[in-house]
Short mmCIF file of C-alpha atoms in Angstrom, two decimals:
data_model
loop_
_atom_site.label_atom_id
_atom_site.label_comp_id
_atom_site.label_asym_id
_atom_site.label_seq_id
_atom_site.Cartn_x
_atom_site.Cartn_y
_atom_site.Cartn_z
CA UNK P 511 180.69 28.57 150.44
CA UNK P 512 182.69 25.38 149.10
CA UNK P 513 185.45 24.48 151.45
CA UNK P 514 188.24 22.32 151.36
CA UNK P 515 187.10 19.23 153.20
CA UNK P 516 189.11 15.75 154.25
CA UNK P 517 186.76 12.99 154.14
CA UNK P 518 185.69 10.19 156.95
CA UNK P 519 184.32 6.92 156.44
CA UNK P 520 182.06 5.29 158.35
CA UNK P 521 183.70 1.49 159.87
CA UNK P 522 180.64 -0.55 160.68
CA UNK P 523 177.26 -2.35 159.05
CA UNK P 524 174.08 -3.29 159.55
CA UNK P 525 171.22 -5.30 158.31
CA UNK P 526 167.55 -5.09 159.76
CA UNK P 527 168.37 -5.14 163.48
CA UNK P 528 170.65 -2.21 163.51
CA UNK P 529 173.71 -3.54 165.03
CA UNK P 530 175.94 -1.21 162.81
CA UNK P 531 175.40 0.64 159.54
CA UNK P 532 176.68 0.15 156.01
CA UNK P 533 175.35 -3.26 155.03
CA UNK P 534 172.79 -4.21 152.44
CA UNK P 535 169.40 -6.26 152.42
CA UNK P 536 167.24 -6.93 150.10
CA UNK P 537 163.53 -5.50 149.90
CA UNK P 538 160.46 -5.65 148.83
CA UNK P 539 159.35 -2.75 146.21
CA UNK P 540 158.65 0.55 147.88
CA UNK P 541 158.43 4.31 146.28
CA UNK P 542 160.86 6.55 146.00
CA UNK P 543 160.80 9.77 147.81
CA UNK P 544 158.62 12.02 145.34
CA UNK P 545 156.01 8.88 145.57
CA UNK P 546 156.39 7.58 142.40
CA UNK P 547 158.62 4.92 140.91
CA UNK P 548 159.90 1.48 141.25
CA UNK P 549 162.94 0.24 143.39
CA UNK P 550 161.94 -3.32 143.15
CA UNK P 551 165.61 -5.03 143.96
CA UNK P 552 166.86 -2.46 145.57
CA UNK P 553 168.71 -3.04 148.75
CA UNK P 554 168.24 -1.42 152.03
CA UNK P 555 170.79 1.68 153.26
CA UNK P 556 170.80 1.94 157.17
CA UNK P 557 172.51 5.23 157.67
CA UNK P 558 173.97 6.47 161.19
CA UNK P 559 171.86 9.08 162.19
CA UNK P 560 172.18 11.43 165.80
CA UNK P 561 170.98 13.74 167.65
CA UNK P 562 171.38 15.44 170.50
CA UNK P 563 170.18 18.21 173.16
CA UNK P 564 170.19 19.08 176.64
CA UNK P 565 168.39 15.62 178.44
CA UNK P 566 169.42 16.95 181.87
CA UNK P 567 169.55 20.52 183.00
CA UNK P 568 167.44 23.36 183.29
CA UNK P 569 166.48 22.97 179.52
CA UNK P 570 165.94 19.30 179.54
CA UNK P 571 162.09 19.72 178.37
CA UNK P 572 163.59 20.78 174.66
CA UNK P 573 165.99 18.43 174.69
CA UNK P 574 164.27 15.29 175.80
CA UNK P 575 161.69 16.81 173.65
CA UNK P 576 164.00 16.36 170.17
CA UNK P 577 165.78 13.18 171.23
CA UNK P 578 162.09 11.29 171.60
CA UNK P 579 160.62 13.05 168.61
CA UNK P 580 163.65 11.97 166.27
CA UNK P 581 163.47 8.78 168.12
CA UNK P 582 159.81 7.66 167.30
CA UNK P 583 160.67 8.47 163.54
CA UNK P 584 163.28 6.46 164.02
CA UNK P 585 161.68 3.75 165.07
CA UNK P 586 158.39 4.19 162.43
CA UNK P 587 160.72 4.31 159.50
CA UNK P 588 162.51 0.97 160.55
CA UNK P 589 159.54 -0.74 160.78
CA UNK P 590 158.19 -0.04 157.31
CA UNK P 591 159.17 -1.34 154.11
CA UNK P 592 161.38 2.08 152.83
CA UNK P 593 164.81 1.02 151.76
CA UNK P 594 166.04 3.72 153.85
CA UNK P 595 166.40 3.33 157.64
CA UNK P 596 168.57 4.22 160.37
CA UNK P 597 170.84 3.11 163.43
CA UNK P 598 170.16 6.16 166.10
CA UNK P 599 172.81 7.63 168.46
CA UNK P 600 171.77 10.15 171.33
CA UNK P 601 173.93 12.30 173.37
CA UNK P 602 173.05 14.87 176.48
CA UNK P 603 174.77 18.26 175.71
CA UNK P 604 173.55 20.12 178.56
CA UNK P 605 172.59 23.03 176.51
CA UNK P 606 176.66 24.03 176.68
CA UNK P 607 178.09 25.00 173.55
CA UNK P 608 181.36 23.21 174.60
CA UNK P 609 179.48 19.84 175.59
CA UNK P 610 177.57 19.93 172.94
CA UNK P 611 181.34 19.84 170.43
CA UNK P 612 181.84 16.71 173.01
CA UNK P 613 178.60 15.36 172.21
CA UNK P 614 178.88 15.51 168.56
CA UNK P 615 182.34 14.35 168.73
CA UNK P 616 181.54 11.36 170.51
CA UNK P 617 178.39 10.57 167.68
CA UNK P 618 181.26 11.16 164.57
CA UNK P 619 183.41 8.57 166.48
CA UNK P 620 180.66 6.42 166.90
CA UNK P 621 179.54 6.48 162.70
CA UNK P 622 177.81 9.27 162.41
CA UNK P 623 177.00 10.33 159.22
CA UNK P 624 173.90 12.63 159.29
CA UNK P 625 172.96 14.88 162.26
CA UNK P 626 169.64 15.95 163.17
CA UNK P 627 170.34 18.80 166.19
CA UNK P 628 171.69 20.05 168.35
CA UNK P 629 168.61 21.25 170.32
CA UNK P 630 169.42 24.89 171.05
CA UNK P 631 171.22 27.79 169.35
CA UNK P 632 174.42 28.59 171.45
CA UNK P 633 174.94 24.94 171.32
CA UNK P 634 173.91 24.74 167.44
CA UNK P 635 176.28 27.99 167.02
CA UNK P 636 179.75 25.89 168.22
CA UNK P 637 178.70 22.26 166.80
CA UNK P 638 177.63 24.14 163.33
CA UNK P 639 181.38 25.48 162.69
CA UNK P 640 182.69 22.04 163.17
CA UNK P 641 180.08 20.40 160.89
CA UNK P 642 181.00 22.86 158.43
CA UNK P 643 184.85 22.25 158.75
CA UNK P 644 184.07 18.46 158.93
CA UNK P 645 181.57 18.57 155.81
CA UNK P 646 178.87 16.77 158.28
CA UNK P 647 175.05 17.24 157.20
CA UNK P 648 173.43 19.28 159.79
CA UNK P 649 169.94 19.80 160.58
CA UNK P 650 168.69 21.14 163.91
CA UNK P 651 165.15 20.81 164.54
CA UNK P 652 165.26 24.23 166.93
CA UNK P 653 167.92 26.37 166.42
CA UNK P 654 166.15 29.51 165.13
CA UNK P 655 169.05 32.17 165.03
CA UNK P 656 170.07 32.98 161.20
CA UNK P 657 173.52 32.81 162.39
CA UNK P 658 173.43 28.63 162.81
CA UNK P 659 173.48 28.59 159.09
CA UNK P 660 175.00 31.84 158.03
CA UNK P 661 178.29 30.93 155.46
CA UNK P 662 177.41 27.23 156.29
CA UNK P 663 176.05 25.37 153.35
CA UNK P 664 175.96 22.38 155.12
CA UNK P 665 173.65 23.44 157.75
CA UNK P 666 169.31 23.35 157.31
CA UNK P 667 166.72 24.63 160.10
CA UNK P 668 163.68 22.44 160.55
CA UNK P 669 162.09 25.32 162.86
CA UNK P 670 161.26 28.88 161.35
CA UNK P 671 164.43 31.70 162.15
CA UNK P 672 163.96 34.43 164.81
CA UNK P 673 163.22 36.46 162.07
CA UNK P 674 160.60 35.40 161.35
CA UNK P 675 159.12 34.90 164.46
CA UNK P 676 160.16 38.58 165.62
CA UNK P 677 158.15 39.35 162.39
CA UNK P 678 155.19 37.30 162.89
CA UNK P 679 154.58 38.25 166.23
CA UNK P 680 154.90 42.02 164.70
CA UNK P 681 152.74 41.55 162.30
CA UNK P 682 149.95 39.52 164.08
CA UNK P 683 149.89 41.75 167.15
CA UNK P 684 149.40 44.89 164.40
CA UNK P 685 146.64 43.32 162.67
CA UNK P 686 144.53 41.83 165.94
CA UNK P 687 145.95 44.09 168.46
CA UNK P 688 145.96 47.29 166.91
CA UNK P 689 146.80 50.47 169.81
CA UNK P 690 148.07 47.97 171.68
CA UNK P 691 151.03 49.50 174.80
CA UNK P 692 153.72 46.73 174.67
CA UNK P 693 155.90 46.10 176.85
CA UNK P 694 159.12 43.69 175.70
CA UNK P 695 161.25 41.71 178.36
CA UNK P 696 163.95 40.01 176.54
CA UNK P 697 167.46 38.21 177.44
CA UNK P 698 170.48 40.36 176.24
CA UNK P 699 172.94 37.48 176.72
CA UNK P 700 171.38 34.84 174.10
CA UNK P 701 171.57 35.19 170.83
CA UNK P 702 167.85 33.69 170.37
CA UNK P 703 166.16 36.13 172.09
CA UNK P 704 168.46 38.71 170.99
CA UNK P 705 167.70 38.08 167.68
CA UNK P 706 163.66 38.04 167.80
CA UNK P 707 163.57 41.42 169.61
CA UNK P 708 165.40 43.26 167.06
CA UNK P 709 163.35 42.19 164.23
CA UNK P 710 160.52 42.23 166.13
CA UNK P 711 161.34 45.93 167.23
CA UNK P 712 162.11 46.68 163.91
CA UNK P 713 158.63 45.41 162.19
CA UNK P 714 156.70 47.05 164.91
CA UNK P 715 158.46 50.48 163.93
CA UNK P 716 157.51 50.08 160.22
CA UNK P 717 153.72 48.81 160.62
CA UNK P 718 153.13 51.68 163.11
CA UNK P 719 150.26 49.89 164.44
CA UNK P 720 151.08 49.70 167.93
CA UNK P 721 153.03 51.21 170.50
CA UNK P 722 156.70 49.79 172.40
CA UNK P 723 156.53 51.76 175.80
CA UNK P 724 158.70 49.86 177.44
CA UNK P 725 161.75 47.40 176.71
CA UNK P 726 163.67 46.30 179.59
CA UNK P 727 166.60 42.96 179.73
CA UNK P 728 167.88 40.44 181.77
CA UNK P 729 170.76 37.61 181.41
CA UNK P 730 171.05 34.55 182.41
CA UNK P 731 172.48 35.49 185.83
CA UNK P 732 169.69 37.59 186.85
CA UNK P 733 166.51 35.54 185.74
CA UNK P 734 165.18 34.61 188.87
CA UNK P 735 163.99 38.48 190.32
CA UNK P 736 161.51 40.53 187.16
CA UNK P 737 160.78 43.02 189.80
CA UNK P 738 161.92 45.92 187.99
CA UNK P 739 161.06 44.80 184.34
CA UNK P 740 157.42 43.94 185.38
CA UNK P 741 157.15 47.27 187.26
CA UNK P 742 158.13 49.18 184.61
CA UNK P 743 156.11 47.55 182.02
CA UNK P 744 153.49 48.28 184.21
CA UNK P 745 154.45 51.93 184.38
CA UNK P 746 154.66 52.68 181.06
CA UNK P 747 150.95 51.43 180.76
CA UNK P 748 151.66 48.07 178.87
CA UNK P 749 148.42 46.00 178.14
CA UNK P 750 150.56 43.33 176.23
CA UNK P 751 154.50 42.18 177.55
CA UNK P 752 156.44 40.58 174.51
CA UNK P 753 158.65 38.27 175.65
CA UNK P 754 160.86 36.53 173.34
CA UNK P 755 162.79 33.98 175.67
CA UNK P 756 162.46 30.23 176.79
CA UNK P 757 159.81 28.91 179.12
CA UNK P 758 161.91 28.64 182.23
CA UNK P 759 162.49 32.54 183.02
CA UNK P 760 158.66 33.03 181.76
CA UNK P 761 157.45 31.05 184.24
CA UNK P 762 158.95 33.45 186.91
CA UNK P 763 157.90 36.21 185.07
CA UNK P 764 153.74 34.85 184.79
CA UNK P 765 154.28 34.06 188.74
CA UNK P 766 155.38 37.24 189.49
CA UNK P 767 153.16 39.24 187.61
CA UNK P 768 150.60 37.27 189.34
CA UNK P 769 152.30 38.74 192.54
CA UNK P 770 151.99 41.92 191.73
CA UNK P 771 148.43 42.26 190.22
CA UNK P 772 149.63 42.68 187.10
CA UNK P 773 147.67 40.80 184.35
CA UNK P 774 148.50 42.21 180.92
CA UNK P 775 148.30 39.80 178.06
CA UNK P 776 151.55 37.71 177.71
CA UNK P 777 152.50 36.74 174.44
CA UNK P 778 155.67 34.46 173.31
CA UNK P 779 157.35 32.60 171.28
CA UNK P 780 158.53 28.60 170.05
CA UNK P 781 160.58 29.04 173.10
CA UNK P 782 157.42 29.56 175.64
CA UNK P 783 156.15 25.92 174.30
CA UNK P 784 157.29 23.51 177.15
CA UNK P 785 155.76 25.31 180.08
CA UNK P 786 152.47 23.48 180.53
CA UNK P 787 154.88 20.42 180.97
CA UNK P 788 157.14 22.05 183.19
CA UNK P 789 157.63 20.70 187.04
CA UNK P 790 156.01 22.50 189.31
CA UNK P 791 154.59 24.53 186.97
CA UNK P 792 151.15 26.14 188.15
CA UNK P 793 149.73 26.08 184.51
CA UNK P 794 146.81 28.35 185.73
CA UNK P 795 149.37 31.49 185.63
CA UNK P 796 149.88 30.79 181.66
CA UNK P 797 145.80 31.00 181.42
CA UNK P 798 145.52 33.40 178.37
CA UNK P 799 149.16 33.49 177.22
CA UNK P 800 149.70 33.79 173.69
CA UNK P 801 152.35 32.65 171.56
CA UNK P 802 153.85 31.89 167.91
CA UNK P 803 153.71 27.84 167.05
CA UNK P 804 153.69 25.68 164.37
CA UNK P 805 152.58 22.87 166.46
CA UNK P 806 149.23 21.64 168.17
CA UNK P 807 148.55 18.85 169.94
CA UNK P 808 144.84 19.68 169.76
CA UNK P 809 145.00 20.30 165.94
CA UNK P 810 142.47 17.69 163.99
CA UNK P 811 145.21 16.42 161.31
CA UNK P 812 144.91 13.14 161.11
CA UNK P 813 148.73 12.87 160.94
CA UNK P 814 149.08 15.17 164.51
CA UNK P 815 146.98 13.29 166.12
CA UNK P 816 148.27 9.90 165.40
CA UNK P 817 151.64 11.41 166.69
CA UNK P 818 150.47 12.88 169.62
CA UNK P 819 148.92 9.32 170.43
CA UNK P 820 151.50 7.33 169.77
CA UNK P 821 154.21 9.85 171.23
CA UNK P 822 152.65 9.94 174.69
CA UNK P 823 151.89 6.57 174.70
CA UNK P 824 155.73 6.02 174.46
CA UNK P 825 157.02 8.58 176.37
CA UNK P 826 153.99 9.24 179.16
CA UNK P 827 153.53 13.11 178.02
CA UNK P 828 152.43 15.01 175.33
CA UNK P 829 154.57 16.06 172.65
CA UNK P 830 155.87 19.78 172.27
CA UNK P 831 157.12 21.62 168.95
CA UNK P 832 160.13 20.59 169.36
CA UNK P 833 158.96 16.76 169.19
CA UNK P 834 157.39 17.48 166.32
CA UNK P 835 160.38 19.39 164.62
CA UNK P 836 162.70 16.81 165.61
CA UNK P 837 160.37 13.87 163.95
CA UNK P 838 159.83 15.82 160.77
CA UNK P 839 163.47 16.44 160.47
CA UNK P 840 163.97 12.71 160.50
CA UNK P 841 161.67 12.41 157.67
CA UNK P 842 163.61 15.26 155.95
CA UNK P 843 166.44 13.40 156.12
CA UNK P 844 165.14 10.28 154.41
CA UNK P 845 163.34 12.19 151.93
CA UNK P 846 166.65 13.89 151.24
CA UNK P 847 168.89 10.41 151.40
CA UNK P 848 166.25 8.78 148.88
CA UNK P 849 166.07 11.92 146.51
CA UNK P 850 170.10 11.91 146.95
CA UNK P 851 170.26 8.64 146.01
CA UNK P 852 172.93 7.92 148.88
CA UNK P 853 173.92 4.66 150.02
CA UNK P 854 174.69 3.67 153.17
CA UNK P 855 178.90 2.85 152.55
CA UNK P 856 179.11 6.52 151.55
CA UNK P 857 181.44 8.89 153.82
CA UNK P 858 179.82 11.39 155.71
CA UNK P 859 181.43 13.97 153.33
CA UNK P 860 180.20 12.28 150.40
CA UNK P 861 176.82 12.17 152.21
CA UNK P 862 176.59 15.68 153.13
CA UNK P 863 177.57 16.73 149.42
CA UNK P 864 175.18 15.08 147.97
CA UNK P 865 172.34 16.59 150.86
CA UNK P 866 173.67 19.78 150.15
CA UNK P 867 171.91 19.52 146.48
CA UNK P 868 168.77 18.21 147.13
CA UNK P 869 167.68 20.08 150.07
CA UNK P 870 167.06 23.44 148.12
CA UNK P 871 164.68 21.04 145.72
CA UNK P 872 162.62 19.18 148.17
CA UNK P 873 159.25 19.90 149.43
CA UNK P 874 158.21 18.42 152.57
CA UNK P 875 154.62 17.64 154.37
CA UNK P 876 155.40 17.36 158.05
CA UNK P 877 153.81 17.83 161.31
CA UNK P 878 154.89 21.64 161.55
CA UNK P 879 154.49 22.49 158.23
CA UNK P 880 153.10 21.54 154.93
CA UNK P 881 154.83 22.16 151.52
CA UNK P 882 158.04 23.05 153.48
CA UNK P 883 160.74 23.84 151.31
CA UNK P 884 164.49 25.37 151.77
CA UNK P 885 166.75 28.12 150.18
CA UNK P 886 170.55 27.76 149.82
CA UNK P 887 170.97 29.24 153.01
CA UNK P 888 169.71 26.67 155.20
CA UNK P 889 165.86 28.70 155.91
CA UNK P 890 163.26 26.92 156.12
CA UNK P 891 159.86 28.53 154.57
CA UNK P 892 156.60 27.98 156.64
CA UNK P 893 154.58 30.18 158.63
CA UNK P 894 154.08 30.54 161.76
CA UNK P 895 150.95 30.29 163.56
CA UNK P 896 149.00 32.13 166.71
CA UNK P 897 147.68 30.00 169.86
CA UNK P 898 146.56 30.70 173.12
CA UNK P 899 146.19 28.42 176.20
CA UNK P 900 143.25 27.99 177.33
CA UNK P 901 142.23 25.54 180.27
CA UNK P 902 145.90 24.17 180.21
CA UNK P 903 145.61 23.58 176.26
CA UNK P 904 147.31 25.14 173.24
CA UNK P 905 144.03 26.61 171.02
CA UNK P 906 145.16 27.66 167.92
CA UNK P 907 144.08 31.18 166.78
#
């Protein structure tokens, strides 16, 4: 929906070495975005690009996660010959919905004109009403609720929507699980997990395949004691616990389960991917966990693994999904700026206008996804994939 919008222009420029944004260079002849063309004489457009997520905190595996990821593309796309590159602003929001406006604040005042983030949903929920009201192009590599870009035309995913991970997980666990008991432990306080139980619930009902016998909740406040949840899931007679929440609480949950002698097969979602890496973490207790991904690190594309490589080489640990979101939504962006044809002295209005009409006619190869496209609302399309971990490894299924 077209809103009324004032518009903001960016104050400073920059040349190879990134000290500001706006200025022009000449370059060499490079492609344009679709691959084909010439833009010999063309000049180069160093945009203001930021991102942001929670880099301390109890979440600070996502966010650190998205911040290097968008970083590293970043840095590959300066050092090649495209014509568009970027000046890159960070920001710690904590995971907060209210730091997280401060954090994007701070980036607009700084010259941002394109924002890849923020990291999770609450905090992509508040910062996406503001880009909207401040006609700011926003794509967040992670935030998987519909409601991030719901009446927001200026707002893309880079990860697929609950949705369709509620869905997939439905829908895989029906065809390769058939008769399975399922048990689903979910956070009634966050809209993320919220949101991939209901449409998970709701595919399960319709494909009949298997059987919910037990769904029990938590919130944020309780998430350290799954006594009762893990007792009755084992009850009911659950061979398989669903849980649709972030790596943190699961990890008290495998532990636990452990505890009690309790060894159904766990499967999760994006939000489980980060707890190999986490401190303390015994990684043993995720031995056979399943979960919905649309990232490997052990996957043999040439492109992955050249990543991977490069990413823990810079950063001393693997790469995560949300890495590998956060670096193809960098890429996005340029494909999007090039196909655009925006120039670096445009407002971030003008920018974001201009984004707005591509984005529903590009089609992206990236780490998480090949061919990905997007509809008018924002949604990504690309499918989501099965792994399991095995020996402290993601194996994909």
């Amino acid at each position: 929906m077209k809103k009324k919008f004032a518009a903001m222009f960016m104050a400073a420029a920059m040349v190879f070495t990134m000290a500001a944004c706006g200025q022009k260079a000449d370059t060499p002849s490079t492609p344009d975005a679709d691959g084909s063309g010439d833009q010999s004489g063309t000049e180069v457009q160093t945009f203001a690009l930021g991102s942001c997520g929670p880099l301390t905190g109890s979440a600070a595996i996502y966010g650190q996660a998205v911040v290097n990821g968008a970083e590293l593309a970043v840095e590959e796309i300066n050092a090649s010959d495209s014509t568009v590159k970027f000046t890159f602003l960070k920001q710690d929001d904590e995971a907060d919905g209210e730091k997280a406006l401060n954090a994007y604040n701070t980036m607009m005042d700084e010259g941002m004109q394109v924002l890849v983030g923020p990291t999770t949903t609450g905090a992509s929920l508040t910062v996406s009403d503001q880009t909207n009201a401040d006609r700011t192009f926003m794509l967040t590599p992670s935030a998987s609720s519909p409601d991030v870009t719901k009446d927001k035309d200026n707002v893309f995913q880079v990860c697929f929507t609950d949705p369709n991970q509620g869905t997939g997980a439905a829908d895989y666990i029906a065809e390769n699980m058939t008769g399975a008991k399922v048990a689903v432990i979910y956070r009634n306080d966050d809209a993320y997990s919220q949101g991939i139980r209901d449409t998970f619930v709701k595919e399960a009902e319709a494909k009949g395949a298997f059987e919910i016998v037990s769904e029990t909740t938590f919130t944020d406040a309780t998430s350290t004691d799954f006594t009762v949840q893990l007792t009755a899931a084992k009850n009911a007679g659950a061979d398989l616990v669903f849980l649709p929440i972030y790596y943190q609480p699961a990890s008290v949950i495998l532990s636990q389960a452990k505890a009690m002698s309790y060894e159904p097969t766990f499967f999760g979602v994006d939000g489980m991917d980060g707890i190999l890496t986490m401190p303390g973490f015994d990684a043993s207790l995720a031995e056979g966990v399943m979960l919905l991904t649309p990232f490997s690190v052990n996957s043999e594309d040439a492109a992955t693994q050249s990543f991977v490589k490069t990413y823990t080489e810079k950063y001393g640990v693997e790469p995560n999904q949300f890495a590998a979101d956060a670096y193809d939504g960098v890429y996005i962006v340029k494909a999007a700026l090039e196909k655009a044809g925006c120039t670096a002295d445009m407002s971030s209005t003008d920018i974001c206008e201009a984004l707005i009409q591509v984005m529903p006619t590009l089609s992206v190869d990236g780490l998480t996804g090949k061919a990905m496209t997007w509809n008018a609302e924002g949604e990504v399309s690309k499918a989501p994939l099965a792994a399991v971990i095995e020996n402290g490894e993601y194996v994909m299924k």
